[in-house]
XYZ file of C-alpha atoms in Angstrom:
408
model
C 13.044 -12.307 7.800
C 14.693 -11.352 11.085
C 16.313 -8.324 9.401
C 12.885 -6.804 8.647
C 12.165 -5.129 11.984
C 15.312 -2.920 12.058
C 14.265 -1.483 8.662
C 10.742 -0.747 9.921
C 11.792 0.620 13.317
C 14.187 2.982 11.532
C 11.222 4.905 10.052
C 9.447 5.182 13.425
C 10.229 7.717 16.190
C 13.144 6.495 18.353
C 11.171 6.899 21.618
C 7.550 6.411 22.679
C 7.377 10.024 23.930
C 8.053 11.250 20.391
C 5.183 9.253 18.886
C 2.594 11.777 17.538
C -0.909 11.065 18.852
C -2.739 14.378 18.649
C -6.497 14.073 18.067
C -9.470 16.377 18.416
C -12.222 15.723 20.959
C -14.202 13.973 18.191
C -12.203 10.852 19.025
C -13.297 9.124 22.238
C -10.759 9.521 25.048
C -10.869 5.748 25.642
C -9.660 5.172 22.053
C -6.841 7.681 22.485
C -5.822 5.882 25.692
C -5.791 2.563 23.818
C -3.524 4.099 21.167
C -1.191 5.394 23.889
C -1.110 1.892 25.370
C -0.299 0.434 21.937
C 2.502 2.979 21.604
C 4.024 1.910 24.933
C 3.726 -1.742 23.870
C 5.524 -0.896 20.623
C 8.575 0.268 22.582
C 8.515 -2.425 25.276
C 8.992 -6.196 25.501
C 5.253 -6.949 25.405
C 4.273 -10.197 23.687
C 3.119 -10.266 20.072
C -0.316 -11.561 21.163
C -0.917 -8.552 23.431
C 0.257 -6.104 20.741
C -2.013 -7.682 18.143
C -4.992 -7.622 20.513
C -4.551 -3.910 21.297
C -4.176 -3.059 17.608
C -7.290 -5.056 16.728
C -9.366 -3.215 19.344
C -8.379 0.110 17.724
C -9.122 -1.282 14.252
C -12.516 -2.714 15.217
C -13.667 0.480 16.931
C -12.546 2.789 14.115
C -13.857 0.395 11.414
C -17.329 0.742 12.922
C -17.002 4.548 12.689
C -15.852 4.309 9.048
C -18.903 2.249 8.165
C -21.535 4.377 9.904
C -23.432 6.651 7.505
C -22.062 7.759 4.133
C -18.327 7.853 3.410
C -18.327 11.614 2.775
C -19.587 12.153 6.343
C -16.826 10.103 7.986
C -14.617 12.442 9.989
C -10.971 12.395 8.895
C -9.918 11.959 12.527
C -11.446 8.465 12.560
C -9.640 7.615 9.324
C -6.396 8.630 11.046
C -7.272 6.411 14.016
C -7.793 3.516 11.606
C -4.374 4.167 10.038
C -2.755 4.110 13.474
C -4.487 0.791 14.168
C -3.014 -0.551 10.924
C 0.439 0.727 11.900
C 0.278 -0.960 15.323
C -0.886 -4.224 13.735
C 1.918 -4.168 11.147
C 4.455 -3.528 13.924
C 3.068 -6.445 15.954
C 3.254 -8.769 12.943
C 6.812 -7.788 12.022
C 8.425 -7.118 15.417
C 9.802 -10.638 15.826
C 10.816 -13.040 13.060
C 7.698 -12.983 10.826
C 6.765 -15.826 8.492
C 6.191 -15.076 4.764
C 2.431 -15.331 5.444
C 2.668 -12.736 8.227
C 4.608 -10.370 5.948
C 1.843 -10.703 3.336
C -0.718 -10.015 6.081
C 1.276 -6.904 7.027
C 1.246 -5.751 3.372
C -2.537 -6.174 3.281
C -2.877 -4.252 6.546
C -0.838 -1.361 5.126
C -3.040 -1.355 2.024
C -6.204 -1.247 4.144
C -4.771 1.795 5.910
C -3.888 3.427 2.588
C -7.337 2.655 1.131
C -9.569 3.408 4.126
C -7.452 5.536 6.432
C -5.777 8.935 6.171
C -2.086 9.767 5.939
C -0.231 9.762 9.268
C 3.382 10.481 10.242
C 4.561 11.622 6.800
C 2.696 8.770 5.103
C 4.535 6.140 7.137
C 2.319 3.265 5.882
C 3.456 4.004 2.304
C 7.084 3.898 3.446
C 6.610 0.640 5.370
C 4.722 -1.143 2.595
C 7.616 -0.486 0.216
C 9.978 -2.092 2.734
C 7.625 -5.060 3.056
C 7.184 -5.365 -0.688
C 10.952 -5.601 -1.023
C 10.892 -8.660 1.256
C 7.997 -10.206 -0.681
C 9.910 -9.534 -3.908
C 12.860 -11.605 -2.655
C 10.546 -14.565 -2.001
C 8.896 -14.107 -5.406
C 12.274 -14.225 -7.172
C 13.074 -17.529 -5.453
C 9.699 -18.914 -6.588
C 10.351 -17.705 -10.152
C 13.676 -19.528 -10.214
C 11.894 -22.655 -8.991
C 9.313 -22.305 -11.784
C 12.051 -21.948 -14.402
C 13.540 -25.219 -13.243
C 10.102 -26.898 -13.335
C 8.154 -25.004 -15.997
C 4.402 -25.399 -16.420
C 2.489 -24.377 -19.516
C -0.070 -21.656 -18.727
C -3.166 -21.449 -20.864
C -5.122 -18.213 -20.784
C -8.601 -18.148 -22.255
C -8.344 -16.414 -25.627
C -10.778 -13.580 -26.138
C -12.364 -12.876 -29.502
C -13.384 -9.222 -29.304
C -16.694 -8.077 -30.762
C -15.331 -5.045 -32.612
C -17.881 -2.591 -33.995
C -17.334 -1.197 -37.469
C -16.645 2.527 -37.071
C -18.454 4.600 -39.692
C -16.222 7.306 -41.103
C -18.795 10.056 -40.613
C -19.141 9.128 -36.904
C -15.445 8.613 -36.129
C -13.769 10.734 -33.455
C -11.111 12.827 -35.259
C -7.430 12.008 -34.764
C -4.428 14.298 -34.563
C -0.753 13.535 -34.026
C 1.128 15.412 -31.261
C -0.597 18.809 -31.578
C 1.071 21.832 -29.994
C -0.382 23.134 -26.730
C -1.728 26.164 -28.591
C -3.341 24.044 -31.314
C -4.964 21.648 -28.840
C -6.228 24.513 -26.700
C -7.712 26.433 -29.653
C -9.187 23.555 -31.657
C -10.312 21.071 -28.972
C -10.115 22.275 -25.359
C -11.848 25.641 -25.664
C -14.604 24.421 -28.063
C -14.882 21.175 -26.006
C -14.438 18.811 -28.957
C -13.416 15.167 -28.448
C -10.233 14.082 -30.218
C -7.823 11.125 -30.226
C -4.233 12.207 -29.619
C -1.572 10.037 -31.231
C 2.126 9.989 -30.380
C 1.782 11.810 -27.039
C 2.500 8.876 -24.673
C 4.964 6.907 -26.810
C 7.674 7.783 -24.264
C 5.878 6.113 -21.327
C 7.942 3.316 -19.712
C 4.660 1.332 -19.531
C 4.788 1.140 -23.338
C 8.563 0.703 -23.651
C 11.134 -0.255 -21.003
C 8.576 -1.772 -18.596
C 5.590 -2.928 -20.685
C 2.564 -3.810 -18.567
C 2.383 -7.552 -19.129
C 0.543 -9.789 -16.676
C 3.913 -11.000 -15.388
C 5.125 -7.429 -14.811
C 1.940 -6.400 -12.989
C 2.238 -9.484 -10.769
C 5.850 -8.651 -9.898
C 5.202 -4.929 -9.290
C 1.872 -5.169 -7.479
C 0.800 -8.811 -7.069
C 0.683 -8.821 -3.262
C -1.149 -5.472 -2.987
C -4.824 -5.294 -1.999
C -7.140 -3.339 -4.321
C -10.911 -2.733 -4.676
C -12.518 -4.786 -7.440
C -15.937 -4.325 -9.053
C -17.730 -7.626 -9.670
C -20.302 -7.586 -12.483
C -20.453 -6.280 -16.032
C -21.536 -2.714 -15.141
C -22.202 -0.718 -11.982
C -25.882 -0.173 -12.841
C -26.665 -3.939 -12.719
C -28.546 -5.184 -9.645
C -26.049 -8.000 -9.033
C -23.055 -5.628 -9.181
C -20.874 -5.593 -6.064
C -17.422 -4.661 -4.802
C -14.780 -6.690 -3.010
C -11.144 -6.466 -1.930
C -8.574 -8.757 -3.557
C -4.837 -8.788 -4.066
C -3.759 -8.047 -7.634
C -2.611 -11.692 -7.906
C -6.040 -12.936 -6.794
C -7.748 -10.575 -9.261
C -5.579 -11.817 -12.150
C -6.068 -15.475 -11.184
C -9.845 -15.146 -10.895
C -10.845 -12.645 -13.571
C -7.996 -12.442 -16.096
C -6.691 -16.011 -16.240
C -10.061 -17.398 -15.059
C -8.426 -20.126 -12.982
C -11.587 -20.956 -11.043
C -13.687 -21.267 -14.210
C -16.223 -18.671 -13.077
C -18.302 -16.584 -15.476
C -18.467 -13.322 -13.476
C -16.602 -10.259 -14.713
C -14.197 -8.442 -12.413
C -12.915 -4.919 -13.007
C -10.258 -2.914 -11.179
C -12.008 0.338 -12.041
C -11.684 4.028 -11.140
C -9.048 3.327 -8.513
C -6.161 5.657 -7.630
C -3.725 2.763 -7.947
C -0.752 4.978 -8.711
C -0.983 6.820 -5.389
C -1.149 3.459 -3.656
C 1.707 1.864 -5.650
C 4.289 4.517 -6.669
C 6.304 1.870 -8.561
C 3.574 1.852 -11.223
C 3.321 5.643 -11.151
C 6.931 5.724 -12.366
C 5.754 3.969 -15.562
C 3.431 6.782 -16.691
C 3.598 10.551 -17.137
C 1.053 13.362 -16.881
C 0.022 14.500 -20.388
C 1.561 17.902 -21.132
C -1.869 19.262 -22.084
C -2.998 19.091 -18.441
C -0.969 22.277 -17.885
C -3.716 24.125 -19.788
C -6.033 23.587 -16.814
C -6.596 26.032 -13.989
C -5.791 23.661 -11.122
C -2.489 22.519 -9.642
C -0.780 19.285 -10.665
C -1.750 17.755 -7.298
C -5.420 18.352 -8.176
C -5.273 15.945 -11.148
C -6.950 12.610 -10.348
C -5.214 9.637 -11.964
C -7.227 6.403 -12.065
C -6.493 2.863 -13.210
C -8.930 0.738 -15.259
C -7.771 -2.884 -15.564
C -9.900 -5.849 -16.572
C -10.822 -8.526 -19.100
C -12.769 -8.063 -22.312
C -16.469 -7.409 -21.803
C -16.285 -4.931 -18.932
C -18.566 -1.941 -19.505
C -18.763 1.589 -18.158
C -22.398 2.589 -18.828
C -23.136 5.849 -20.627
C -22.309 8.587 -18.106
C -20.745 12.038 -17.755
C -18.045 13.440 -15.447
C -17.630 16.955 -14.004
C -14.009 17.341 -15.204
C -11.945 17.175 -18.381
C -10.655 13.664 -19.038
C -7.684 12.210 -20.887
C -8.163 8.434 -21.285
C -4.826 6.823 -22.152
C -4.863 3.250 -23.489
C -1.856 1.158 -22.424
C -2.933 -2.466 -23.012
C -5.670 -3.845 -25.286
C -8.448 -1.896 -26.979
C -11.786 -0.301 -26.077
C -14.886 0.710 -27.986
C -16.048 4.184 -26.917
C -19.106 6.219 -27.850
C -19.503 9.927 -27.067
C -22.569 12.187 -26.848
C -22.661 15.953 -26.381
C -24.134 17.343 -23.133
C -26.471 19.348 -25.380
C -28.333 16.094 -26.077
C -28.747 15.071 -22.431
C -32.539 15.167 -22.727
C -32.381 12.308 -25.272
C -30.136 10.137 -23.074
C -32.572 9.483 -20.196
C -30.408 10.047 -17.094
C -31.435 8.169 -13.939
C -33.693 10.199 -11.675
C -31.941 9.222 -8.447
C -29.321 11.582 -7.017
C -26.794 8.740 -6.841
C -26.981 7.927 -10.579
C -28.092 11.271 -12.037
C -24.924 11.377 -14.178
C -25.652 7.949 -15.718
C -28.007 7.088 -18.579
C -30.669 4.399 -18.213
C -30.114 3.301 -21.817
C -28.131 0.191 -22.714
C -26.188 1.871 -25.524
C -25.489 -1.108 -27.805
C -28.914 -2.683 -27.215
C -31.353 0.183 -26.560
C -35.015 -0.337 -25.753
C -36.635 1.799 -28.481
C -40.072 1.696 -26.843
C -38.888 2.787 -23.405
C -36.364 5.337 -24.716
C -37.714 6.539 -28.100
C -35.631 9.759 -28.269
C -32.299 7.977 -27.791
C -31.960 7.006 -31.469
C -32.209 10.698 -32.418
C -29.139 11.695 -30.378
C -26.047 12.219 -32.594
C -22.828 10.622 -31.413
C -19.170 9.990 -32.221
C -17.353 6.691 -31.712
C -13.922 5.095 -31.850
C -11.827 2.056 -31.001
C -9.004 3.251 -28.740
C -5.761 1.334 -29.258
C -2.560 1.077 -27.144
C -0.544 4.306 -27.224
C -3.586 6.487 -28.002
C -5.193 9.095 -25.740
C -8.836 10.154 -26.021
C -9.765 13.666 -24.882
C -13.259 13.512 -23.331
C -14.426 17.087 -22.686
C -16.110 17.958 -19.409
C -19.740 16.767 -19.167
C -19.528 14.805 -22.435
C -21.433 11.555 -22.096
C -19.301 8.478 -22.783
C -19.865 4.738 -22.975
C -16.866 2.373 -22.790
C -16.580 -1.368 -23.494
C -13.339 -3.344 -23.276
C -12.841 -5.426 -26.412
C -10.131 -7.580 -24.810
C -7.812 -7.633 -21.801
C -7.311 -3.935 -21.188
C -5.451 -1.442 -19.002
C -6.312 2.248 -19.299
C -5.247 5.289 -17.291
C -7.549 8.295 -16.916
C -6.535 11.824 -15.948
C -9.330 14.020 -14.581
C -8.428 17.706 -14.525
C -10.076 21.110 -14.447
């Protein structure tokens, strides 16, 4: 992989003096000096060991700042420092002839900067990770050819979904490709849930590039993502971890280690992190009826095995939930019935119900049974409109990949 460094250096400033390191006085002067030293090392014949050590000092110091207090209170300047630390580490790993393992480590470092840091130098980490992923892709193709010559039979645990019977009088209404005017008048303005059919049939994710496990491995397998471990985020044993997409699939989709825990790649802006997957989807046309700009729309990925649950909760924006792979059971309650849904009292979970929807405790929550609701099973190619503040409960019936669009 000796040809890797010229590709990376081509996206960096040609001289150390042109390297942008402007920070406010919120960043300690000693840290700025360390970044200047790392910059000089980047453009000199310093050893890899020294470059890595300097980068790690910047990463360790800024990591401590990122993990002090709540995330919302972390100053963006320290997130930028962390991104610079990631950049210096990637450069140190790739400057000489890196091994395949070091390239994978560089990909993970870029992802940590994209996940925890802030954009620097025209989003240079995004540019570099695409270069790196191209190198990883070459190695993956060689491995695929090797597997074709020596095939192994893969057995994935078959899931038998527990599919609820949807009563006709409770079913969310369906409509096929309504006009913008019709959707606005009949569903958006009166805030009525509806399933839209035929509005994402043109997505490459459903046609030219269907999201199979093999495709997701090839497009994103080496990328690091946040994973929720546990059936639902309100459980005491629920936790979060960082895994590559390949590790997530091995552990929680194909269940290669035989574990019983559920893993869920949930509410993650995967498409900002991996633009290759963003090319497989499109913004629903109906989002143009909102008041915000296109850049204000939050697009999240929801990928996991059958049995993952999003507890009954509400969101402060309009939501289009597009189903790409598998099916989900969804139940909806109007915000007018919030008093019967027993929201948590804590500020952190005030938008989440205490009730276990499909197994409610009638003694503890006696009013819950009186709350009217609508329900559906969302299938691939369908989009559910969840109006702002509408309570919704979601359970994956099988291996599932959904995309949500939050807009105002």
